[in-house]
XYZ file of N, CA and C in Angstrom:
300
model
N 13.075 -25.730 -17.320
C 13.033 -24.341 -16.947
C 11.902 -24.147 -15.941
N 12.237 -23.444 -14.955
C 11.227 -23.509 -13.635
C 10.025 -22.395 -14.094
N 9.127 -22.883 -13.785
C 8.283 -21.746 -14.224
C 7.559 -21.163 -12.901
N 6.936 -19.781 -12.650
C 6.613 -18.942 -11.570
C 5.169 -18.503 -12.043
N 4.318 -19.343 -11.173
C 2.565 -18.874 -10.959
C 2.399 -18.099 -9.642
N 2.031 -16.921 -9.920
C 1.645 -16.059 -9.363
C 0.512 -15.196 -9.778
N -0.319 -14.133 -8.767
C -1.030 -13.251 -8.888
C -0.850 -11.788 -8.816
N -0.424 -11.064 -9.803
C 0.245 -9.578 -9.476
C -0.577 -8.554 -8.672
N 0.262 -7.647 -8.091
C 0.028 -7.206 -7.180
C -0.476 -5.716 -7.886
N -1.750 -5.442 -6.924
C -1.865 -3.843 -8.180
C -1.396 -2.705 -7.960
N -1.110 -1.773 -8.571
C -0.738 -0.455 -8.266
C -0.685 0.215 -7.286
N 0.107 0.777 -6.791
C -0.476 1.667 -5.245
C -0.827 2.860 -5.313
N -0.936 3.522 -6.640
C -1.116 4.375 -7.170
C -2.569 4.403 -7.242
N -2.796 3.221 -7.276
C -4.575 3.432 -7.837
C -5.236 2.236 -7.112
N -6.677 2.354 -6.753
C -7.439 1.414 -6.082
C -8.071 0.613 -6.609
N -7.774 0.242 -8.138
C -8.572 -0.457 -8.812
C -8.056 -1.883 -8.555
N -9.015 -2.868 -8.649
C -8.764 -4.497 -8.678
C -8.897 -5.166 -10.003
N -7.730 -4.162 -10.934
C -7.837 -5.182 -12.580
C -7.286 -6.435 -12.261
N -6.345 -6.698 -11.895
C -5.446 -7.729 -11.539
C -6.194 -9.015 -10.952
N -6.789 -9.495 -11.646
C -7.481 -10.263 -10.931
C -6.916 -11.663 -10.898
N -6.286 -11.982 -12.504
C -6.198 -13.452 -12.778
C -4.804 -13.833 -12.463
N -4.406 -15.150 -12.491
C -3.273 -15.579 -12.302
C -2.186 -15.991 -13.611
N -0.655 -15.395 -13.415
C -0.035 -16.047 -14.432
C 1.138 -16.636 -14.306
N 1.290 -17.643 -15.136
C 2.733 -18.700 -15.323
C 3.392 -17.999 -15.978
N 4.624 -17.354 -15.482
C 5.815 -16.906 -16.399
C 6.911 -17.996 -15.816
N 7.564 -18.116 -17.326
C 9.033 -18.799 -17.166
C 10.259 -17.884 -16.412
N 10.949 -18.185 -16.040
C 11.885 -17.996 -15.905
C 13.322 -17.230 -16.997
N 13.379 -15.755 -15.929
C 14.075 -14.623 -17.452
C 15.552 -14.785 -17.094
N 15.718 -15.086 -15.884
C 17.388 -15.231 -15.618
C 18.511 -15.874 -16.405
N 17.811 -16.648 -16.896
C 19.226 -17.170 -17.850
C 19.258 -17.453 -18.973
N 18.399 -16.507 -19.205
C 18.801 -16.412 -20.665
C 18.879 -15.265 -21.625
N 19.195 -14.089 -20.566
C 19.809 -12.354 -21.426
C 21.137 -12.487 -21.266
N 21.462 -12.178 -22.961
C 22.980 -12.090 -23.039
C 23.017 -10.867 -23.620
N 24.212 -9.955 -23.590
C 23.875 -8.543 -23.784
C 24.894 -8.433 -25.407
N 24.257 -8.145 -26.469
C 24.713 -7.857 -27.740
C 26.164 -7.143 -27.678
N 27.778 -7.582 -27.912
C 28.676 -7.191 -28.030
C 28.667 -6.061 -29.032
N 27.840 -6.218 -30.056
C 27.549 -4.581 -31.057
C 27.135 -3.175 -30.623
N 25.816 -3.992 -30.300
C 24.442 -2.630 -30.098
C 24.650 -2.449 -28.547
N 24.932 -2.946 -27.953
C 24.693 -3.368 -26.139
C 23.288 -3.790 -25.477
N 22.632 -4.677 -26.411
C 21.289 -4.690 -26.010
C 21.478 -6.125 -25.889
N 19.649 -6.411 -25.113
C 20.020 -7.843 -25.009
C 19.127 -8.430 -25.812
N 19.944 -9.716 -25.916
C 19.329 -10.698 -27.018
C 19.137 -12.425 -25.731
N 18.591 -12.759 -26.083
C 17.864 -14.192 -25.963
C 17.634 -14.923 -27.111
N 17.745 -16.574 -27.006
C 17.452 -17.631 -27.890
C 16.446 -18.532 -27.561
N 16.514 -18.316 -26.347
C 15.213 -18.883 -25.399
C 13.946 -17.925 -25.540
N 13.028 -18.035 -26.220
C 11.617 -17.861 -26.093
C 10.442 -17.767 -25.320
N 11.029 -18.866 -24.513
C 10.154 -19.014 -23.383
C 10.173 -17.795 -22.553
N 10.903 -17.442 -22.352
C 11.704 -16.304 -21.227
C 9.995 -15.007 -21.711
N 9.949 -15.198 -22.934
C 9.071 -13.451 -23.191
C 7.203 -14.419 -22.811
N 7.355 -15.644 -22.747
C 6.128 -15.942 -22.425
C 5.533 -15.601 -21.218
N 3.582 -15.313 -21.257
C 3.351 -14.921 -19.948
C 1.641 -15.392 -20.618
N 1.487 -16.564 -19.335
C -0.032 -17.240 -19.506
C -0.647 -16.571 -18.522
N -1.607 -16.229 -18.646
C -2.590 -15.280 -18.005
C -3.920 -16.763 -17.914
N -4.426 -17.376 -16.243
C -5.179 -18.148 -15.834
C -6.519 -17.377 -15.095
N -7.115 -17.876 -15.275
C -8.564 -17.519 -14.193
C -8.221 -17.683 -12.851
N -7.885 -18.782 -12.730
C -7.350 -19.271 -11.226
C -6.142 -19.888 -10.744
N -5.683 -20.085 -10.010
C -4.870 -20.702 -9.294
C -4.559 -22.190 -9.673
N -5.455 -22.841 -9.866
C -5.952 -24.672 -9.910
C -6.102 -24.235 -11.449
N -5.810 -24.123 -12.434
C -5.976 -23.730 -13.831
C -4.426 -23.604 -13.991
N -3.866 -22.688 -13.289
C -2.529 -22.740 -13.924
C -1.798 -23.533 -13.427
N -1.708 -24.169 -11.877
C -1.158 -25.469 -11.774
C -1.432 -26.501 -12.481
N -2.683 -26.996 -12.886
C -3.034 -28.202 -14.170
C -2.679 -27.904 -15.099
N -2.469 -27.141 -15.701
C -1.579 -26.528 -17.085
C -0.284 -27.363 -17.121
N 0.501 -26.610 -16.155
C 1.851 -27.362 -15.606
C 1.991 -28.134 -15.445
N 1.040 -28.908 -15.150
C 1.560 -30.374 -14.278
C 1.434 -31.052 -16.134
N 0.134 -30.461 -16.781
C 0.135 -31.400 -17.981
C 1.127 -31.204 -18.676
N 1.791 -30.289 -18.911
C 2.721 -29.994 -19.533
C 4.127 -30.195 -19.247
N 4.351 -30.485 -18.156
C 5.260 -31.303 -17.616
C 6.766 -30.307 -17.192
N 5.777 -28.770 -16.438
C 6.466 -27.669 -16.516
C 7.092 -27.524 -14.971
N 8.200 -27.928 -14.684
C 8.339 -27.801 -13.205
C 7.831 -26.187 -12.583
N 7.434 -26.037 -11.541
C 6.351 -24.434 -11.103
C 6.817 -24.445 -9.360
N 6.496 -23.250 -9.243
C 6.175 -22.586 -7.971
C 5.285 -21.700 -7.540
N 4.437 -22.015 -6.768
C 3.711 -20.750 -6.570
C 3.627 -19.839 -5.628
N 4.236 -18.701 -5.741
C 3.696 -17.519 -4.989
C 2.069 -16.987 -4.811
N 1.822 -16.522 -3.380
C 0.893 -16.687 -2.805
C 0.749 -15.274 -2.576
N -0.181 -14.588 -2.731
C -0.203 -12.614 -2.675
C -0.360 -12.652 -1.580
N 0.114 -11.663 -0.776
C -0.617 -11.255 0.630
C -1.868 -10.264 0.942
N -2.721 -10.869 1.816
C -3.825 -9.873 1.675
C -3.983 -8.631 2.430
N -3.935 -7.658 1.110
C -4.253 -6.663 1.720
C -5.270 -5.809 2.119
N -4.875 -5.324 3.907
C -6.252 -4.853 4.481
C -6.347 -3.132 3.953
N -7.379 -3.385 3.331
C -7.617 -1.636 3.200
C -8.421 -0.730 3.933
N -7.809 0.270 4.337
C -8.894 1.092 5.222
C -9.517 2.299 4.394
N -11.086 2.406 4.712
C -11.787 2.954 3.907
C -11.859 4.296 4.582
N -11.092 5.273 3.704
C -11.523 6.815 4.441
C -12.244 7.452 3.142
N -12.684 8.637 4.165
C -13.134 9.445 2.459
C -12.400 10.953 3.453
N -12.902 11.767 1.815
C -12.158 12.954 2.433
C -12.253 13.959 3.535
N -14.352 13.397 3.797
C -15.039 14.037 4.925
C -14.422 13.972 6.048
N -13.815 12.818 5.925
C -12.973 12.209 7.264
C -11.819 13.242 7.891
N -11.269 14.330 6.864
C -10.690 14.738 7.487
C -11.176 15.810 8.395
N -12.024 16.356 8.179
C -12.775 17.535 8.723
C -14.303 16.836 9.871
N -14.043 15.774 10.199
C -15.245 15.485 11.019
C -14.878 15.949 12.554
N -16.130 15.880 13.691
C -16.115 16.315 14.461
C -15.017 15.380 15.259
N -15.325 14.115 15.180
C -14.685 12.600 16.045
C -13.264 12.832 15.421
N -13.002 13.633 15.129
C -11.326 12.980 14.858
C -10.578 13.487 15.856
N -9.121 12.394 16.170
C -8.859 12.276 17.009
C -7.620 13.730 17.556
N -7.163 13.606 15.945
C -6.184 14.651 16.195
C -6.899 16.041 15.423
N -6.694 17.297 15.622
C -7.285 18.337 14.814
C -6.484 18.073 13.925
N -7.285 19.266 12.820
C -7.020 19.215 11.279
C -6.235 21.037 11.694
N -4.713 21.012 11.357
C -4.426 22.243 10.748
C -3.133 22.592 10.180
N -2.749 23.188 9.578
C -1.965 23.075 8.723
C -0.702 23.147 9.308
């Protein structure tokens, strides 16, 4: 079962940097089958609900490799943030006026 190391991406909602560490999740694709009773889904595979949470990058690839977990890793893209505050909208230098 292929497993996926990655670093999640944070909220855009919010500017915080919780997200710091890296994790190995297995692979969920094949193994939800949807309950002919209830209509929900069920799995027999276990692995599927696992999720290793690493410090780093080189931590969760050595994991894998010891474990003999075939992996891929996704790579985050970095994002540039631009720092405004709210003064910014009302300063003298701005380029376009402020009006409603």
């Amino acid at each position: 079962m292929l497993a996926k190391i990655y670093k999640p991406v944070p909220s855009a909602m919010t500017s915080g940097r919780s997200k710091q560490n890296w994790i190995l999740e297995f692979d969920k694709s094949l193994s939800a089958t949807i309950d002919p009773l209830t209509g929900t889904k069920r799995s027999k595979n276990v692995m599927a609900q696992v999720n290793l949470e690493f410090k780093s990058r080189d931590e969760a690839i050595t994991y894998a490799k010891m474990n003999n977990i075939p992996h891929r890793v996704i790579e985050r893209q970095v994002v540039n943030r631009i720092k405004r505050s709210y003064a910014d909208n009302f300063s003298f230098d701005r380029k376009v006026p402020w009006t409603h």
